[in-house]
Tab-separated table of C-alpha atoms (C1' of nucleotides) in Angstrom:
chain	number	residue	atom	x	y	z
W	1	UNK	CA	-0.534	-0.479	-0.310
W	2	UNK	CA	2.549	2.384	0.417
W	3	UNK	CA	5.132	1.359	-2.250
W	4	UNK	CA	4.076	2.011	-5.469
W	5	UNK	CA	5.831	4.777	-7.406
W	6	UNK	CA	6.579	3.747	-10.586
W	7	UNK	CA	3.618	5.591	-12.863
W	8	UNK	CA	4.679	8.032	-15.395
W	9	UNK	CA	2.216	9.800	-15.313
W	10	UNK	CA	2.980	13.067	-16.335
W	11	UNK	CA	-0.007	14.319	-17.676
W	12	UNK	CA	-1.326	15.818	-15.804
W	13	UNK	CA	1.672	17.699	-13.753
W	14	UNK	CA	0.850	20.872	-13.432
W	15	UNK	CA	1.564	21.901	-8.940
W	16	UNK	CA	5.090	21.533	-8.242
W	17	UNK	CA	7.523	19.446	-9.450
W	18	UNK	CA	5.748	17.018	-10.425
W	19	UNK	CA	7.064	13.767	-9.503
W	20	UNK	CA	5.904	10.071	-9.910
W	21	UNK	CA	4.262	9.488	-6.558
W	22	UNK	CA	1.826	6.631	-5.104
W	23	UNK	CA	-1.826	8.619	-4.023
W	24	UNK	CA	-1.813	10.455	-0.756
W	25	UNK	CA	-4.123	8.546	1.060
W	26	UNK	CA	-2.005	4.920	0.234
W	27	UNK	CA	0.918	6.766	1.611
W	28	UNK	CA	-0.845	8.601	4.773
W	29	UNK	CA	-3.394	5.489	5.742
W	30	UNK	CA	-0.693	2.807	6.237
W	31	UNK	CA	1.600	5.465	7.800
W	32	UNK	CA	-1.331	6.160	10.686
W	33	UNK	CA	-1.516	2.879	11.302
W	34	UNK	CA	1.936	2.403	11.390
W	35	UNK	CA	2.498	5.221	13.653
W	36	UNK	CA	-1.239	3.659	16.167
W	37	UNK	CA	0.833	0.458	16.359
W	38	UNK	CA	4.103	2.009	18.001
W	39	UNK	CA	2.328	4.457	20.458
W	40	UNK	CA	0.881	0.837	21.177
W	41	UNK	CA	3.647	0.459	23.043
W	42	UNK	CA	3.709	3.652	25.475
W	43	UNK	CA	0.706	3.295	25.802
W	44	UNK	CA	-0.121	-0.246	27.176
W	45	UNK	CA	3.078	1.240	29.572
W	46	UNK	CA	0.892	3.198	30.938
W	47	UNK	CA	-2.563	1.359	30.950
W	48	UNK	CA	-4.590	2.862	28.831
W	49	UNK	CA	-6.113	2.909	25.161
W	50	UNK	CA	-6.282	5.235	22.886
W	51	UNK	CA	-9.343	6.311	23.039
W	52	UNK	CA	-8.376	6.850	27.082
W	53	UNK	CA	-5.908	9.022	25.738
W	54	UNK	CA	-7.357	11.134	23.668
W	55	UNK	CA	-10.056	11.933	26.353
W	56	UNK	CA	-7.218	12.628	28.811
W	57	UNK	CA	-5.688	14.596	26.435
W	58	UNK	CA	-9.527	16.379	25.115
W	59	UNK	CA	-9.928	16.713	29.336
W	60	UNK	CA	-7.381	19.112	28.907
W	61	UNK	CA	-7.467	21.831	31.981
W	62	UNK	CA	-11.463	22.962	31.013
W	63	UNK	CA	-12.883	20.508	33.779
W	64	UNK	CA	-17.051	22.034	32.202
W	65	UNK	CA	-17.205	19.305	29.450
W	66	UNK	CA	-20.791	17.192	28.561
W	67	UNK	CA	-20.014	13.540	27.280
W	68	UNK	CA	-21.347	14.786	24.223
W	69	UNK	CA	-19.339	17.534	23.367
W	70	UNK	CA	-16.413	15.138	24.032
W	71	UNK	CA	-17.739	13.241	22.585
W	72	UNK	CA	-17.204	16.050	19.681
W	73	UNK	CA	-14.779	16.626	20.352
W	74	UNK	CA	-12.396	13.558	19.673
W	75	UNK	CA	-14.567	12.121	16.671
W	76	UNK	CA	-16.497	9.859	18.223
W	77	UNK	CA	-20.014	8.789	19.245
W	78	UNK	CA	-21.545	9.701	22.398
W	79	UNK	CA	-21.950	5.819	23.548
W	80	UNK	CA	-18.234	4.574	22.407
W	81	UNK	CA	-16.736	5.943	25.356
W	82	UNK	CA	-18.652	5.942	28.119
W	83	UNK	CA	-17.159	2.832	28.421
W	84	UNK	CA	-13.602	4.696	28.037
W	85	UNK	CA	-15.221	6.907	30.670
W	86	UNK	CA	-16.475	4.463	32.938
W	87	UNK	CA	-12.397	3.036	33.172
W	88	UNK	CA	-11.396	6.467	33.234
W	89	UNK	CA	-13.251	7.381	36.148
W	90	UNK	CA	-13.161	3.788	38.383
W	91	UNK	CA	-9.450	4.253	38.221
W	92	UNK	CA	-9.280	7.314	39.191
W	93	UNK	CA	-7.708	8.608	36.515
W	94	UNK	CA	-11.030	11.601	35.520
W	95	UNK	CA	-13.846	12.624	37.793
W	96	UNK	CA	-17.386	12.961	36.837
W	97	UNK	CA	-19.922	14.314	38.655
W	98	UNK	CA	-23.466	15.581	37.481
W	99	UNK	CA	-23.609	18.702	37.544
W	100	UNK	CA	-26.039	20.681	40.151
W	101	UNK	CA	-27.700	22.848	37.526
W	102	UNK	CA	-28.515	20.318	34.823
W	103	UNK	CA	-28.898	16.831	36.528
W	104	UNK	CA	-28.594	15.179	33.225
W	105	UNK	CA	-25.275	16.085	32.424
W	106	UNK	CA	-22.225	14.841	33.807
W	107	UNK	CA	-19.372	16.744	33.969
W	108	UNK	CA	-16.016	16.285	33.490
W	109	UNK	CA	-12.674	16.354	34.402
W	110	UNK	CA	-9.165	15.180	35.145
W	111	UNK	CA	-7.638	13.983	38.064
W	112	UNK	CA	-3.916	14.982	39.633
W	113	UNK	CA	-3.549	10.738	38.530
W	114	UNK	CA	-5.086	11.857	35.080
W	115	UNK	CA	-3.071	14.408	34.557
W	116	UNK	CA	0.228	12.741	35.289
W	117	UNK	CA	-0.389	10.103	32.683
W	118	UNK	CA	-1.316	12.033	30.415
W	119	UNK	CA	1.436	13.841	30.971
W	120	UNK	CA	3.966	11.334	30.898
W	121	UNK	CA	1.929	9.273	27.775
W	122	UNK	CA	2.357	12.844	25.986
W	123	UNK	CA	6.571	13.261	26.916
W	124	UNK	CA	7.392	10.021	25.513
W	125	UNK	CA	4.795	9.845	22.249
W	126	UNK	CA	6.960	13.317	21.799
W	127	UNK	CA	10.226	12.039	22.660
W	128	UNK	CA	9.548	9.128	19.810
W	129	UNK	CA	8.411	11.616	16.990
W	130	UNK	CA	10.573	13.921	17.364
W	131	UNK	CA	13.217	10.578	17.305
W	132	UNK	CA	11.227	9.471	14.198
W	133	UNK	CA	10.931	12.742	12.397
W	134	UNK	CA	15.178	13.502	13.587
W	135	UNK	CA	15.687	11.662	10.239
W	136	UNK	CA	14.510	14.212	8.128
W	137	UNK	CA	16.331	17.142	6.945
W	138	UNK	CA	14.946	20.568	8.700
W	139	UNK	CA	13.320	21.596	5.786
W	140	UNK	CA	11.672	18.610	4.941
W	141	UNK	CA	10.402	18.055	8.817
W	142	UNK	CA	9.496	21.592	8.439
W	143	UNK	CA	7.122	20.976	5.050
W	144	UNK	CA	6.151	17.567	6.170
W	145	UNK	CA	4.527	19.125	10.051
W	146	UNK	CA	2.991	22.550	8.421
W	147	UNK	CA	1.987	20.177	6.027
W	148	UNK	CA	0.595	18.010	7.893
W	149	UNK	CA	-0.668	20.423	10.302
W	150	UNK	CA	-2.725	22.401	7.027
W	151	UNK	CA	-4.482	19.889	5.670
W	152	UNK	CA	-5.570	18.027	8.635
W	153	UNK	CA	-7.320	21.210	9.343
W	154	UNK	CA	-9.633	21.172	6.383
W	155	UNK	CA	-13.240	19.752	7.935
W	156	UNK	CA	-13.759	18.435	4.566
W	157	UNK	CA	-11.877	17.319	2.016
W	158	UNK	CA	-12.506	17.129	-1.375
W	159	UNK	CA	-10.502	15.517	-4.194
W	160	UNK	CA	-13.907	16.791	-6.924
W	161	UNK	CA	-14.126	19.611	-9.469
W	162	UNK	CA	-17.073	20.162	-8.166
W	163	UNK	CA	-19.291	18.731	-5.569
W	164	UNK	CA	-21.760	16.002	-6.663
W	165	UNK	CA	-25.003	16.944	-6.935
W	166	UNK	CA	-27.885	14.553	-7.032
Q	1	UNK	CA	-8.908	13.590	16.456
Q	2	UNK	CA	-7.026	16.494	14.292
Q	3	UNK	CA	-7.525	19.134	16.762
Q	4	UNK	CA	-5.899	20.247	20.422
Q	5	UNK	CA	-3.569	21.979	19.606
Q	6	UNK	CA	-3.029	24.414	23.032
Q	7	UNK	CA	-0.647	21.968	25.095
Q	8	UNK	CA	2.250	23.730	25.418
Q	9	UNK	CA	4.945	21.241	26.662
Q	10	UNK	CA	7.987	22.664	26.276
Q	11	UNK	CA	9.107	20.542	28.503
Q	12	UNK	CA	10.515	18.949	25.736
Q	13	UNK	CA	11.560	21.033	23.274
Q	14	UNK	CA	15.090	19.333	22.191
Q	15	UNK	CA	14.418	18.290	17.804
Q	16	UNK	CA	14.128	21.475	15.442
Q	17	UNK	CA	11.307	23.786	16.515
Q	18	UNK	CA	9.946	22.671	19.387
Q	19	UNK	CA	5.881	24.236	18.550
Q	20	UNK	CA	3.203	22.523	20.207
Q	21	UNK	CA	1.395	20.682	17.682
Q	22	UNK	CA	-0.983	17.617	18.275
Q	23	UNK	CA	0.873	13.999	18.199
Q	24	UNK	CA	1.125	12.994	13.923
Q	25	UNK	CA	-1.093	10.108	15.325
Q	26	UNK	CA	-3.682	12.042	15.918
Q	27	UNK	CA	-3.828	14.970	12.593
Q	28	UNK	CA	-2.252	11.492	9.817
Q	29	UNK	CA	-5.262	9.338	10.678
Q	30	UNK	CA	-8.046	11.499	9.868
Q	31	UNK	CA	-6.876	12.602	7.150
Q	32	UNK	CA	-5.603	9.535	5.517
Q	33	UNK	CA	-9.017	8.620	6.715
Q	34	UNK	CA	-10.616	11.988	5.511
Q	35	UNK	CA	-8.111	11.501	1.670
Q	36	UNK	CA	-9.915	8.017	1.494
Q	37	UNK	CA	-13.614	10.149	1.597
Q	38	UNK	CA	-12.449	11.997	-0.246
Q	39	UNK	CA	-11.833	9.337	-3.070
Q	40	UNK	CA	-15.058	7.561	-2.437
Q	41	UNK	CA	-16.776	9.535	-4.817
Q	42	UNK	CA	-14.616	8.812	-7.328
Q	43	UNK	CA	-14.067	5.129	-7.606
Q	44	UNK	CA	-17.629	5.089	-6.926
Q	45	UNK	CA	-17.916	7.078	-10.402
Q	46	UNK	CA	-15.619	4.324	-11.857
Q	47	UNK	CA	-17.041	1.153	-10.140
Q	48	UNK	CA	-14.575	0.163	-7.867
Q	49	UNK	CA	-13.787	-0.740	-4.482
Q	50	UNK	CA	-10.251	0.642	-2.821
Q	51	UNK	CA	-9.520	-2.720	-2.788
Q	52	UNK	CA	-10.017	-3.386	-6.562
Q	53	UNK	CA	-8.443	0.326	-7.247
Q	54	UNK	CA	-4.955	-0.615	-5.259
Q	55	UNK	CA	-5.725	-4.351	-7.055
Q	56	UNK	CA	-5.484	-2.499	-10.808
Q	57	UNK	CA	-2.899	-0.040	-9.422
Q	58	UNK	CA	-0.573	-3.115	-8.671
Q	59	UNK	CA	-1.135	-5.426	-11.523
Q	60	UNK	CA	0.039	-2.467	-13.954
Q	61	UNK	CA	2.758	-4.437	-15.685
Q	62	UNK	CA	3.743	-7.719	-14.407
Q	63	UNK	CA	1.592	-10.622	-15.423
Q	64	UNK	CA	3.698	-13.391	-13.858
Q	65	UNK	CA	2.171	-13.113	-10.500
Q	66	UNK	CA	0.542	-14.761	-7.829
Q	67	UNK	CA	-2.351	-13.990	-5.358
Q	68	UNK	CA	-0.980	-13.832	-2.748
Q	69	UNK	CA	2.071	-11.868	-3.997
Q	70	UNK	CA	-0.529	-9.561	-4.422
Q	71	UNK	CA	-1.809	-9.702	-1.310
Q	72	UNK	CA	1.308	-9.107	0.212
Q	73	UNK	CA	2.109	-6.278	-1.511
Q	74	UNK	CA	-0.397	-4.239	-0.811
Q	75	UNK	CA	-1.180	-5.293	2.576
Q	76	UNK	CA	-3.877	-7.154	2.364
Q	77	UNK	CA	-4.712	-10.561	3.656
Q	78	UNK	CA	-5.239	-14.046	0.717
Q	79	UNK	CA	-8.383	-14.089	1.595
Q	80	UNK	CA	-9.448	-10.748	1.906
Q	81	UNK	CA	-8.942	-10.192	-2.110
Q	82	UNK	CA	-10.302	-13.419	-3.614
Q	83	UNK	CA	-13.869	-11.889	-3.551
Q	84	UNK	CA	-12.517	-9.096	-5.114
Q	85	UNK	CA	-10.956	-10.544	-8.247
Q	86	UNK	CA	-14.159	-12.356	-8.531
Q	87	UNK	CA	-15.865	-9.438	-8.889
Q	88	UNK	CA	-12.600	-7.693	-11.638
Q	89	UNK	CA	-12.718	-10.445	-13.529
Q	90	UNK	CA	-16.346	-10.642	-13.896
Q	91	UNK	CA	-15.753	-7.609	-15.530
Q	92	UNK	CA	-13.120	-8.667	-17.598
Q	93	UNK	CA	-11.260	-5.921	-15.381
Q	94	UNK	CA	-8.707	-8.982	-14.276
Q	95	UNK	CA	-7.814	-11.801	-16.129
Q	96	UNK	CA	-6.824	-14.854	-13.978
Q	97	UNK	CA	-6.042	-17.978	-15.651
Q	98	UNK	CA	-3.374	-20.730	-14.344
Q	99	UNK	CA	-0.364	-21.741	-13.966
Q	100	UNK	CA	0.639	-24.425	-16.920
Q	101	UNK	CA	4.150	-24.356	-14.309
Q	102	UNK	CA	2.244	-24.984	-11.515
Q	103	UNK	CA	-1.576	-25.205	-11.852
Q	104	UNK	CA	-2.637	-24.230	-7.732
Q	105	UNK	CA	-1.127	-20.387	-9.083
Q	106	UNK	CA	-3.267	-17.903	-10.861
Q	107	UNK	CA	-1.560	-15.887	-12.845
Q	108	UNK	CA	-2.936	-12.877	-12.732
Q	109	UNK	CA	-3.176	-10.418	-15.977
Q	110	UNK	CA	-4.649	-6.236	-16.244
Q	111	UNK	CA	-6.747	-6.422	-19.409
Q	112	UNK	CA	-7.037	-3.376	-21.803
Q	113	UNK	CA	-10.312	-2.389	-19.855
Q	114	UNK	CA	-8.495	-2.806	-16.379
Q	115	UNK	CA	-5.895	-1.009	-17.510
Q	116	UNK	CA	-8.520	2.125	-18.673
Q	117	UNK	CA	-9.816	1.685	-15.905
Q	118	UNK	CA	-6.803	2.299	-13.151
Q	119	UNK	CA	-5.756	5.501	-15.184
Q	120	UNK	CA	-8.869	6.854	-14.850
Q	121	UNK	CA	-8.954	6.378	-11.043
Q	122	UNK	CA	-5.749	7.669	-11.306
Q	123	UNK	CA	-5.897	11.190	-13.584
Q	124	UNK	CA	-8.851	11.700	-11.359
Q	125	UNK	CA	-7.247	11.656	-7.983
Q	126	UNK	CA	-3.992	12.803	-8.798
Q	127	UNK	CA	-5.631	16.231	-9.900
Q	128	UNK	CA	-7.717	16.578	-7.176
Q	129	UNK	CA	-4.649	15.574	-4.786
Q	130	UNK	CA	-2.341	17.937	-6.931
Q	131	UNK	CA	-5.747	20.519	-6.062
Q	132	UNK	CA	-5.817	19.925	-2.209
Q	133	UNK	CA	-1.635	20.547	-2.143
Q	134	UNK	CA	-1.552	23.411	-4.563
Q	135	UNK	CA	-3.598	25.131	-1.010
Q	136	UNK	CA	0.287	24.891	0.205
Q	137	UNK	CA	3.365	26.282	-0.440
Q	138	UNK	CA	5.127	25.070	-2.810
Q	139	UNK	CA	8.259	25.097	-0.018
Q	140	UNK	CA	6.029	23.103	2.484
Q	141	UNK	CA	4.578	21.055	-0.198
Q	142	UNK	CA	7.839	19.345	-1.073
Q	143	UNK	CA	8.380	19.167	2.451
Q	144	UNK	CA	4.991	17.187	2.944
Q	145	UNK	CA	5.757	15.079	-0.062
Q	146	UNK	CA	9.036	14.118	0.864
Q	147	UNK	CA	8.860	13.651	5.062
Q	148	UNK	CA	5.461	11.710	3.871
Q	149	UNK	CA	7.377	9.621	1.726
Q	150	UNK	CA	10.579	8.592	4.002
Q	151	UNK	CA	8.182	8.148	6.602
Q	152	UNK	CA	5.575	5.220	4.872
Q	153	UNK	CA	8.646	4.154	3.511
Q	154	UNK	CA	9.883	3.300	6.789
Q	155	UNK	CA	8.906	-0.669	7.168
Q	156	UNK	CA	9.013	-0.480	10.893
Q	157	UNK	CA	8.646	2.691	12.728
Q	158	UNK	CA	8.461	2.361	16.492
Q	159	UNK	CA	8.424	5.663	19.295
Q	160	UNK	CA	10.071	3.570	21.853
Q	161	UNK	CA	14.459	4.006	22.200
Q	162	UNK	CA	15.220	0.573	23.198
Q	163	UNK	CA	12.670	-2.434	22.068
Q	164	UNK	CA	10.659	-3.538	25.269
Q	165	UNK	CA	12.204	-7.142	26.947
Q	166	UNK	CA	10.602	-8.848	29.611
G	1	DT	C1'	4.257	-33.214	3.754
G	2	DA	C1'	3.824	-28.199	1.683
G	3	DT	C1'	1.556	-24.853	-0.476
G	4	DT	C1'	-2.401	-22.196	-3.657
G	5	DG	C1'	-6.441	-20.623	-3.765
G	6	DT	C1'	-10.506	-21.244	-1.769
G	7	DT	C1'	-14.632	-20.945	1.790
G	8	DA	C1'	-16.717	-20.762	6.808
G	9	DT	C1'	-16.600	-19.397	11.612
G	10	DA	C1'	-15.640	-15.973	14.809
G	11	DC	C1'	-13.374	-11.535	16.392
G	12	DT	C1'	-13.034	-6.766	16.971
G	13	DC	C1'	-14.447	-2.390	16.335
G	14	DT	C1'	-17.987	0.761	15.018
G	15	DA	C1'	-23.002	2.642	14.289
G	16	DT	C1'	-27.737	2.921	15.224
G	17	DA	C1'	-31.831	1.964	18.130
G	18	DA	C1'	-34.288	1.999	21.842
G	19	DC	C1'	-33.796	2.985	26.520
G	20	DT	C1'	-34.088	6.180	31.550
G	21	DA	C1'	-33.455	10.258	34.033
G	22	DT	C1'	-33.851	14.938	34.108
G	23	DA	C1'	-35.818	19.094	31.895
X	1	DT	C1'	-42.271	17.087	23.632
X	2	DA	C1'	-36.807	17.336	24.009
X	3	DT	C1'	-32.535	16.885	26.257
X	4	DA	C1'	-27.644	13.951	28.285
X	5	DG	C1'	-26.417	9.654	29.027
X	6	DT	C1'	-26.914	4.116	29.005
X	7	DT	C1'	-27.261	0.218	27.031
X	8	DA	C1'	-28.492	-3.787	23.955
X	9	DT	C1'	-28.388	-4.486	19.141
X	10	DA	C1'	-27.245	-4.944	14.481
X	11	DG	C1'	-23.648	-4.665	11.157
X	12	DA	C1'	-19.214	-3.780	8.534
X	13	DG	C1'	-14.480	-4.609	8.244
X	14	DT	C1'	-10.926	-7.917	8.995
X	15	DA	C1'	-8.335	-12.502	11.295
X	16	DT	C1'	-8.240	-17.298	11.927
X	17	DA	C1'	-9.108	-21.858	10.969
X	18	DA	C1'	-10.915	-25.250	7.662
X	19	DC	C1'	-11.206	-27.172	3.491
X	20	DA	C1'	-9.715	-29.246	-1.718
X	21	DA	C1'	-6.358	-28.931	-5.485
X	22	DT	C1'	-1.869	-29.530	-6.745
X	23	DA	C1'	3.640	-30.068	-6.300
DNA sequence: TATTGTTATACTCTATAACTATA
DNA sequence: TATAGTTATAGAGTATAACAATA
């Protein structure tokens, strides 16, 4: 999936260098999988799943947050994070109390332990990533990160020249 | 998953710029999903699935190939591509004949129609991608592509400083 | 016995729908 | 009635294991 760069389609070399390369998805998707797999040992070492880590990351310093808002923020379904929250709460990494104002909602907040786990995991991941990126030239590393941030910030990517209407 | 860049972890700013950014996986994985979703309409328009397109791409000009080898090349399971091959063969986009030398293996090759579909899909995808990348500066686009190629070429990514032994 | 391709089964992840408790 | 959270069910995608044909 990550290698088949031998297509000489020079028919649309309009942008930049026009060098033959695999489809973006054919590189990005496997890279994402590899990165996730690479994070797994770190997460395991701290006893959290990827979803749990994402919850810890997003809870951050903002204690006032409904579960629905949290789920939306991490692109998850409301139903999907419940087991995660149950586990995190049972291990005192987060607190979950009913809102006095509206007792339907649960206010989520990070405990000290949760903050510690989050920081430890984040540091380990960041260190490993920097080690990875160190294999690139400074210019490429910079461009890669900037391009990545720019592209991943787009809410709706489309490859179509005109929107599909039916 | 793609946005939470508000962590001021300056404790490990050792490599490069040290600017705060989300985890790589938190950007790469959603981007991959978005790219796949963006490719879907193009694939649909040509009546092929993502796996079928990958098969067409990899079959390319090398007709002598076993199904197992093909599966391995596109990071799929042998069992997973069979339905795909069945469909492609039924639609005359690929040919599948038993090898006279070893009648266990099936020789796969691309038909003219298959080559046409492959080229059409690839062109459309490439066009859309260039349009996407046009939003980046030339330097960033270049760095992004180079970094992406370099990272996705690594067979085994690891974030751990030392192998986990127990 | 080992290997290619195939089929059948089971498992994981995720989304959808139904339920409760508050409002 | 509408909404936050929860639970239960069903679906898609994937991997594992068993099978048939050939070597």
